[in-house]
Each structure stands twice: as structure tokens, then as C-alpha cells.
GROMACS .gro file of C-alpha atoms in nm:
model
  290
    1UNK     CA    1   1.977  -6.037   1.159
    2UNK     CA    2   1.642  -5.832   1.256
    3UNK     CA    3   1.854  -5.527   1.291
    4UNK     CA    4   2.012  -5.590   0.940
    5UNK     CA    5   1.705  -5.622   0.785
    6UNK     CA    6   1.554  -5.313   0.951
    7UNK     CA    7   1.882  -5.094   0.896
    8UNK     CA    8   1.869  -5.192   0.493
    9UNK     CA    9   1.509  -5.160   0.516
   10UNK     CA   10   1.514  -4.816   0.599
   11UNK     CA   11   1.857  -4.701   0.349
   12UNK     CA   12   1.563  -4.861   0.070
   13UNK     CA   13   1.342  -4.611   0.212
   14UNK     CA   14   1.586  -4.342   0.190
   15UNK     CA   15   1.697  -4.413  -0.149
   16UNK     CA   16   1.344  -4.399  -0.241
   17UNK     CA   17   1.301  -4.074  -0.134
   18UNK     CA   18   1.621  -3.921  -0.248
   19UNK     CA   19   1.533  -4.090  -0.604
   20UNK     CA   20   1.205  -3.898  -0.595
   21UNK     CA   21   1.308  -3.574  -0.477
   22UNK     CA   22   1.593  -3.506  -0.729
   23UNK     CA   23   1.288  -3.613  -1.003
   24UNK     CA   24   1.091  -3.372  -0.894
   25UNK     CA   25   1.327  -3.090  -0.858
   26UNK     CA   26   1.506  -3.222  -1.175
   27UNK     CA   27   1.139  -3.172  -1.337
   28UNK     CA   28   1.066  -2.866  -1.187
   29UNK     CA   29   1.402  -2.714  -1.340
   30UNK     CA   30   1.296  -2.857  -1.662
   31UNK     CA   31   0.934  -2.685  -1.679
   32UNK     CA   32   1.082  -2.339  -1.580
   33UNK     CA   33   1.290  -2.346  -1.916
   34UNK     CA   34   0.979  -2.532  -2.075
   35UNK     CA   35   0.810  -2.188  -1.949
   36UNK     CA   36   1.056  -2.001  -2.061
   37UNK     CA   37   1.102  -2.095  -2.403
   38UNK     CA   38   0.774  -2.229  -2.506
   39UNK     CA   39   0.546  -1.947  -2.373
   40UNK     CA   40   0.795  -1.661  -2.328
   41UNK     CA   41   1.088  -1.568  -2.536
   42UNK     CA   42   1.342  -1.794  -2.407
   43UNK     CA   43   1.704  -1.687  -2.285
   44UNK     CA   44   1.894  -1.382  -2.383
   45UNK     CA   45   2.118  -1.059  -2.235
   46UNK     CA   46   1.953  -0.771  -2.437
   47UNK     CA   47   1.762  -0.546  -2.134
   48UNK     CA   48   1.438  -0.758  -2.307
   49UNK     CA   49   1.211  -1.005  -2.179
   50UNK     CA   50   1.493  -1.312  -2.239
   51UNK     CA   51   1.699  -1.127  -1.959
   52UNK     CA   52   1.442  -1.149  -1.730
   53UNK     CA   53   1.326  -1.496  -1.789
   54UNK     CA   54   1.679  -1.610  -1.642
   55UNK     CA   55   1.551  -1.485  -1.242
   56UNK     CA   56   1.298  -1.796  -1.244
   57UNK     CA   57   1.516  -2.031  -1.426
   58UNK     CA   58   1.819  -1.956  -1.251
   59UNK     CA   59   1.612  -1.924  -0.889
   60UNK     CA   60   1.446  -2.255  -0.918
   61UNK     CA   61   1.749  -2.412  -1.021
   62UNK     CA   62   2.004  -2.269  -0.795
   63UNK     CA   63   1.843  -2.100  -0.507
   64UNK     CA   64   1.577  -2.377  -0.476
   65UNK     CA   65   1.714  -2.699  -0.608
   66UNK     CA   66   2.103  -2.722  -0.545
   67UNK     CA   67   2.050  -2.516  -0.181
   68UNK     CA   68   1.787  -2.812  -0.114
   69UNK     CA   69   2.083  -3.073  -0.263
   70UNK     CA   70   2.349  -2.853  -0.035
   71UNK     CA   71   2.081  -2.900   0.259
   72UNK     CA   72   2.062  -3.339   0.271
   73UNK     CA   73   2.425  -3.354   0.126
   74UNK     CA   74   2.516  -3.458   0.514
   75UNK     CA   75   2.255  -3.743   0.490
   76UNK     CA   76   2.372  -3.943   0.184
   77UNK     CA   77   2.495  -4.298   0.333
   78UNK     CA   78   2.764  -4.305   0.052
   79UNK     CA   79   2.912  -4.039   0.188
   80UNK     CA   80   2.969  -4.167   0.555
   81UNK     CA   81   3.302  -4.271   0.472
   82UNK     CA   82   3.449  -3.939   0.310
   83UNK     CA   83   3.583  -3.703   0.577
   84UNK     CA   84   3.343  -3.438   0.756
   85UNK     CA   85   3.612  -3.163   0.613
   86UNK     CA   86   3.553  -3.282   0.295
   87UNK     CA   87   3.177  -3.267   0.279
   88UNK     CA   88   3.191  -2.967   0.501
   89UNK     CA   89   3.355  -2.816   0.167
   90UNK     CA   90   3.098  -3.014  -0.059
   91UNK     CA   91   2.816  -2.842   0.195
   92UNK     CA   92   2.962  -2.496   0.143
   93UNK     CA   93   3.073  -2.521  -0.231
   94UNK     CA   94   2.701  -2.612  -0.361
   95UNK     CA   95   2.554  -2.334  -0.106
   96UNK     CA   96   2.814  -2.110  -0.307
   97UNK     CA   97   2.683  -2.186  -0.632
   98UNK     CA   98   2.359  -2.145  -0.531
   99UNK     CA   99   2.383  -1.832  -0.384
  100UNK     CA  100   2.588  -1.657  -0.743
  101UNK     CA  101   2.334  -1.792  -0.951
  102UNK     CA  102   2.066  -1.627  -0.699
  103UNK     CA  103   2.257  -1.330  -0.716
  104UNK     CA  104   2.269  -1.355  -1.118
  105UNK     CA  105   1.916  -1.426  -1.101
  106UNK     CA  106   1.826  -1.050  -0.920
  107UNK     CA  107   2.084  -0.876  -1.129
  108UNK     CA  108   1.881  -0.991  -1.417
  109UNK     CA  109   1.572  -0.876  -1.325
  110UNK     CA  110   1.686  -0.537  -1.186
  111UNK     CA  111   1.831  -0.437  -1.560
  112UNK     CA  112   1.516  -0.594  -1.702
  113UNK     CA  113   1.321  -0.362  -1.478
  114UNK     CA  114   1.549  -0.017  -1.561
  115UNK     CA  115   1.525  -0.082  -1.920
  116UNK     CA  116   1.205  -0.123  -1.916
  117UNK     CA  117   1.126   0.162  -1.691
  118UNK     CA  118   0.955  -0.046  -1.435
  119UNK     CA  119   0.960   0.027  -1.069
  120UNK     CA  120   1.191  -0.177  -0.887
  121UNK     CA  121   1.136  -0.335  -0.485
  122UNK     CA  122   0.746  -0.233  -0.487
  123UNK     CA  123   0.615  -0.571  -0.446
  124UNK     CA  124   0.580  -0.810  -0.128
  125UNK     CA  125   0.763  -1.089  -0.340
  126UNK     CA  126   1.113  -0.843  -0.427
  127UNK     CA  127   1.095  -0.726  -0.041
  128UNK     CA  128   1.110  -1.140   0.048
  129UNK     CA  129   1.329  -1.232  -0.186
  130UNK     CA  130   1.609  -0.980  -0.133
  131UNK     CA  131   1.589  -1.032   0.215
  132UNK     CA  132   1.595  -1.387   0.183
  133UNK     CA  133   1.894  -1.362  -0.062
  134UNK     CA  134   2.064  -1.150   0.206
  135UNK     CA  135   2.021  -1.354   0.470
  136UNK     CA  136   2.130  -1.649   0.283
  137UNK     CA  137   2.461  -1.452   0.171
  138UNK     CA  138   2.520  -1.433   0.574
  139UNK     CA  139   2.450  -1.765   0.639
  140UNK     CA  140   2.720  -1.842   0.407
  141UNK     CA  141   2.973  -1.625   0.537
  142UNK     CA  142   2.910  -1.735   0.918
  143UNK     CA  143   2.917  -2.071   0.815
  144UNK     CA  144   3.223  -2.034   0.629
  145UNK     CA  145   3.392  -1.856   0.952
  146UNK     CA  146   3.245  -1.999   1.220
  147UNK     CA  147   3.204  -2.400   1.057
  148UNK     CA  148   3.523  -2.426   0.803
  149UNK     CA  149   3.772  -2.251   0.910
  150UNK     CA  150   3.946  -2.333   1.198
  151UNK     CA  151   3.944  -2.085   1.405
  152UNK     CA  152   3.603  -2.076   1.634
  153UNK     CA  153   3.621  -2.223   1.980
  154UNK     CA  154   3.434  -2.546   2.006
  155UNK     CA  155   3.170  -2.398   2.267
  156UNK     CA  156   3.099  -2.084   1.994
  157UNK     CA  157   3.015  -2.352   1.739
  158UNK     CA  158   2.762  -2.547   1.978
  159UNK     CA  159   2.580  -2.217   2.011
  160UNK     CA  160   2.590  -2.143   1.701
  161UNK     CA  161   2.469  -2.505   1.479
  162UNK     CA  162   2.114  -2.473   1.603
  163UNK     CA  163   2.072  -2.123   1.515
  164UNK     CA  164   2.313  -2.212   1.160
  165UNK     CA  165   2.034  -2.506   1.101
  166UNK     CA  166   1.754  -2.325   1.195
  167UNK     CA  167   1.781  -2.038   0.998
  168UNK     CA  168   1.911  -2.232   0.716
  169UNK     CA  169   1.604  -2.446   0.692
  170UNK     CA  170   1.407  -2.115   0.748
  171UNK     CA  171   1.551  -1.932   0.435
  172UNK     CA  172   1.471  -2.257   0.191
  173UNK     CA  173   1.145  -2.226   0.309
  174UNK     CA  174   1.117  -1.897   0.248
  175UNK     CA  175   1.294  -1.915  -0.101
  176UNK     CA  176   1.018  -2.166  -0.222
  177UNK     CA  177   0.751  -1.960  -0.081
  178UNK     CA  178   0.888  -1.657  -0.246
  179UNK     CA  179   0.913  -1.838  -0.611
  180UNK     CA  180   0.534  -1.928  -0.600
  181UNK     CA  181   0.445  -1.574  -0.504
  182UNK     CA  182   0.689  -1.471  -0.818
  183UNK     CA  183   0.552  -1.758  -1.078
  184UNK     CA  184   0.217  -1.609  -0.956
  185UNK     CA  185   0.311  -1.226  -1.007
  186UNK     CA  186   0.372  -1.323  -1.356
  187UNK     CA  187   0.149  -1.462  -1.455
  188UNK     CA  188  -0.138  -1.234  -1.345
  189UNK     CA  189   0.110  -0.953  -1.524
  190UNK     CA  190   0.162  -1.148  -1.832
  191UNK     CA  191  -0.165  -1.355  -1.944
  192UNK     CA  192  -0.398  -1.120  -2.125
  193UNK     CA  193  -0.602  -1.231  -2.411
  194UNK     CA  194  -0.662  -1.539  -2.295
  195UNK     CA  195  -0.598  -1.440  -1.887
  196UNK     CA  196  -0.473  -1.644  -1.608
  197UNK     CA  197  -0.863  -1.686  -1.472
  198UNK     CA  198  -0.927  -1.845  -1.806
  199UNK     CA  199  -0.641  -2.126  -1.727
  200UNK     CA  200  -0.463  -2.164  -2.028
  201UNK     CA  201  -0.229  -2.367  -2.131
  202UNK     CA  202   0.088  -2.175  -2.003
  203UNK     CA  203  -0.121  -2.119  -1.637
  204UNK     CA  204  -0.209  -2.508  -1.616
  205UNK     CA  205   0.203  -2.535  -1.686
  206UNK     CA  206   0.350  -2.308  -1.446
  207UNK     CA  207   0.037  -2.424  -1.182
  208UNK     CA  208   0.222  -2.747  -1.189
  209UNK     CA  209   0.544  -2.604  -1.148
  210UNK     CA  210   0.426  -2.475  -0.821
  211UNK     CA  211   0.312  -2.764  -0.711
  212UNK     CA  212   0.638  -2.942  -0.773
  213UNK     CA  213   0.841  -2.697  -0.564
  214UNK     CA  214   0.601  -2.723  -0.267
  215UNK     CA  215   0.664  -3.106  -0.298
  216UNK     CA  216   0.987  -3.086  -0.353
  217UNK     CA  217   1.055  -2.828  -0.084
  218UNK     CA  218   0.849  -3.080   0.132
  219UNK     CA  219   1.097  -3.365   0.066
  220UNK     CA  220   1.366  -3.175   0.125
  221UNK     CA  221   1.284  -3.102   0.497
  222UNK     CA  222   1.147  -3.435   0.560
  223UNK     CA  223   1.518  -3.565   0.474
  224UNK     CA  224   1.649  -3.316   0.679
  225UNK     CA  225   1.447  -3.357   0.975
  226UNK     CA  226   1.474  -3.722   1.061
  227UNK     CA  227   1.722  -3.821   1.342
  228UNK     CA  228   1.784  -4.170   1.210
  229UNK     CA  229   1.892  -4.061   0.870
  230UNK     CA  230   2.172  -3.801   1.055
  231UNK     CA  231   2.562  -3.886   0.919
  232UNK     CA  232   2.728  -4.085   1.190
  233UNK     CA  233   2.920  -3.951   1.482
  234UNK     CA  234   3.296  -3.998   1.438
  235UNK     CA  235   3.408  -4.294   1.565
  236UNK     CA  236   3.755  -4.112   1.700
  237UNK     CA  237   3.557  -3.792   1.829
  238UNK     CA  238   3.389  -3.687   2.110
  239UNK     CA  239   3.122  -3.449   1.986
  240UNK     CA  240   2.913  -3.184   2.120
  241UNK     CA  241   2.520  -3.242   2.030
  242UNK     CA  242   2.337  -2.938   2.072
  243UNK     CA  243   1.988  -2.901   2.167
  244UNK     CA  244   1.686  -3.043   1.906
  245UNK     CA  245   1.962  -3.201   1.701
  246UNK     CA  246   2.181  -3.098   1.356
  247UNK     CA  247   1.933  -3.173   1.065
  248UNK     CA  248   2.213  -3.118   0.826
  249UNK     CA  249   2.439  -3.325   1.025
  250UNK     CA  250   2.716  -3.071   1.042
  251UNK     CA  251   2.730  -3.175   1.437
  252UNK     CA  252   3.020  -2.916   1.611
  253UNK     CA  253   3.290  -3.175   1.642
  254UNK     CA  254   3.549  -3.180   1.987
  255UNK     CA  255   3.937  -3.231   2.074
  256UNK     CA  256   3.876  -3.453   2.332
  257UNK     CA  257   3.901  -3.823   2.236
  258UNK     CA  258   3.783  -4.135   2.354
  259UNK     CA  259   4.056  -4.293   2.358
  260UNK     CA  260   3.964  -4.548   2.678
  261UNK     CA  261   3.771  -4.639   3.010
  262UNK     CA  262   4.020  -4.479   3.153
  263UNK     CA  263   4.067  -4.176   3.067
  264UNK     CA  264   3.676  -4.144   3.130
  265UNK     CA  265   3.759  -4.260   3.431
  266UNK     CA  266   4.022  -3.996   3.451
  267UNK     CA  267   3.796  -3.752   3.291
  268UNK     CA  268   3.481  -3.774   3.541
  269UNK     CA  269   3.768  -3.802   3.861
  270UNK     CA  270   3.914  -3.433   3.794
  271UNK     CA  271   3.505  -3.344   3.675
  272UNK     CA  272   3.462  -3.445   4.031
  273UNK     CA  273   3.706  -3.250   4.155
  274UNK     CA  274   3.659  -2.917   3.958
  275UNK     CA  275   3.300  -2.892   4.097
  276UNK     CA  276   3.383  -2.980   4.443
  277UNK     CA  277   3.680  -2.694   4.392
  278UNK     CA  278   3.388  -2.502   4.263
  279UNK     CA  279   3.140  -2.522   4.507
  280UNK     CA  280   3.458  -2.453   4.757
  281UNK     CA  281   3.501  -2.109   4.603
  282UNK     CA  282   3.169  -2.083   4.576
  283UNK     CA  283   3.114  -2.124   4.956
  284UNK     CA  284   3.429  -1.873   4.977
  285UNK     CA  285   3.253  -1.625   4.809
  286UNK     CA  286   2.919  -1.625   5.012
  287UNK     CA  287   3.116  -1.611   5.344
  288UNK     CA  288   3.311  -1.275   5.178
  289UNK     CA  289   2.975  -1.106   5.101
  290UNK     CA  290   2.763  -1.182   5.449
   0.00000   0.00000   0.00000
């Protein structure tokens, strides 16, 4: 009954959490158009400032809040039940739309920049971004061959997942840290008469809206990084844990079943015997060489 009480204890935590992270990255998505069409000129395909205003709506809504949603996807309880294909897909699909409307986002800004005459990839935030948005692009496409499909060996994809979770947890990072250098950029370019040291209103706005990613960015890894919240092993599979863990759960999953004491037993007997064959050969092999 303790353990009951501890187990739903800890899913109200979670659901806590979760609740407040999707408010404030369902807020932060809200003050970027806010930003947009309040203080700029809103949303538009014309070469002119509306075509550039879609790189931080579309960043901060794709490349920051669905990749951190495609990131704790593994860790919703509800989920437990659905197949590890199936949110394998779910994993990869929301990474996918994150990654076109990142995409969509730099195309944007590049035509805003060539109509407008302005140098393009001068600034420490376009060298981060890019690389972060190429990066991410790989990750995807790795993930897709090495995760999805079929094909990889078990023992590639238990070298792999740390690296895969690593660097995916790297490049959100990096994403959010690249949006508040951007927001910043901007508004140092674009607040003259008053100007961003006087803190007007639109400053105090998009201030905030930094603030919310950090938090929100901060969430995210805190769900991913907790052990206790990780989806369940399979019940039917044998599975491969690599070193420090799978933060996104996306543990690298094995043919060889459990199916009963004795074919453990079985199992550890002919283990047994392949290392004693082993050290045989081995042995063999010294003797050859003295």
C-alpha cells in the first residue's frame, strides 16, 4: 500500500510538471506572435519585415517547443501501453515537423535578408543556429536509420543511443540558447526612439519571452533526465541498457527473450562454456607466439 501511494505520488508529480511545462511553452509560443503582431508587422510572404517575423515564431514553436514535446514523448505514463514502434514513429514524426518548420523558419530569413540587401551568416547567432539546424537534420536521419528501420544490428544501436541522446539533448540546448541570442539581436537592431536600454514596452515583452524558454528548456531536461520517470522495459524483451541510461527512453531493444529459468539456465551454461572455449584458444594462441 506504501508503494502505491508513493508510485501515484510521484505520476501527481509528473503530471504537475508536464501541466506546467506545456503552459509555459504554450505561452511562450503565444508572446512570439504577441511580438510579432503587436510591435512588428505581423505575418506575411512579401521579401518585407512580415517574412522575417515567421524565423522566431516558427523557431520557438517548432524547433523549441514540439522538439522539447518530441524529447519527453517516451516519458508520458499514458503511453506505456502503446507499442515502442508506435511511439518510436510518434518520436520521429514530431522531430520531423520540427525540423521543416526550422527549416521554413531560415528560408525566411535568408530572402528577408537578400531583399533587403543585408549580409547573410555574419553573426555568432546564424553560425549557431545553422549548425544546430544541421546537426539536428542528422540526428534525424541516423535516428531514422539506425532506430526505425530495421535494419541495424542490436550491438550498433547500444553504441549508438547514448551518443543519439546525448547529442539530442545537446542540440535543444543549443536551440534555446541560440533563440535568446536571436530575440536579443533584434531587439538591439530594432528599438530606436525609444531603445532597448530604455526598456520599453516591447523589450519588457520579449525579456519575458526569454525567460520562459530558459524555464521551459529547463523543464524539459529535468523530465528527461530522471531515471524513475523512464518508459518501462518490455515485459517480453530482454534489452540492452547502455551506459548513463536512455533519457528519452528509446532503450535499444534485443531478440533474446525471457522466456524461463531455464533457458537462463541454458543461457549462462553455454556463456560458461564459450569463455572457457575462449580462454582455450586464447591459451592456444600464446603457446603459437612464444
Amino acid at each position: 500500500a506504501a508503494l502505491g501511494a508513493r508510485k501515484m505520488e510521484d505520476y501527481g508529480r509528473f503530471l504537475a510538471l508536464l501541466a506546467s511545462t506545456l503552459l509555459v511553452g504554450f505561452v511562450s509560443v503565444i508572446l512570439s506572435l504577441v511580438w510579432v503582431f503587436h510591435y512588428r508587422e505581423g505575418l506575411s510572404w512579401d521579401g518585407g519585415l512580415g517574412e522575417f517575423n515567421w524565423h522566431p515564431v516558427l523557431v520557438i514553436t517548432g524547433f523549441v517547443f514540439i522538439q522539447g514535446i518530441a524529447i519527453i514523448v517516451y516519458r508520458l505514463p499514458w503511453t506505456w501501453k502503446c507499442s515502442k514502434l508506435l511511439m518510436k514513429f510518434i518520436h520521429a514524426g514530431l522531430n520531423t515537423i520540427a525540423m521543416i518548420l526550422a527549416i521554413v523558419s531560415m528560408v525566411a530569413v535568408f530572402e528577408y535578408h537578400n531583399a533587403k540587401n543585408i549580409p547573410n551568416m555574419y553573426s555568432l547567432h546564424s553560425w549557431i543556429g545553422l549548425t544546430a539546424l544541421i546537426f539536428y537534420s542528422l540526428q534525424l536521419v541516423l535516428g531514422f536509420a539506425v532506430f526505425l528501420l530495421p535494419f541495424a544490428p542490436v550491438y550498433l544501436r547500444a553504441l549508438l543511443m547514448p551518443i543519439h541522446v546525448y547529442s539530442g539533448l545537446t542540440i535543444f540546448a543549443t536551440v534555446i540558447a541560440t533563440a535568446l541570442m536571436g530575440i536579443t539581436e533584434k531587439l538591439i537592431f530594432s528599438l530606436r526612439n525609444p531603445a532597448y536600454s530604455a526598456s520599453p514596452p516591447e523589450a519588457t515583452l520579449v525579456n519575458c519571452l526569454g525567460l520562459l524558454l530558459v524555464v521551459f528548456g529547463s523543464l524539459i531536461l529535468w523530465m528527461a533526465s530522471r531515471p524513475h520517470w523512464k518508459r518501462p522495459l518490455e515485459e517480453n524483451t530482454k534489452v540492452l541498457r547502455p551506459i548513463g541510461g536512455t533519457p528519452e527512453g528509446t532503450e535499444v531493444e534485443s531478440t533474446m527473450t525471457n522466456s524461463s529459468n531455464a533457458d537462463k539456465s541454458d543461457l549462462r551454461i553455454n556463456t560458461e562454456a564459450a569463455r572457457k572455449q575462449n580462454l582455450k584458444f586464447d591459451e592456444a594462441g600464446q603457446r603459437s607466439t612464444m
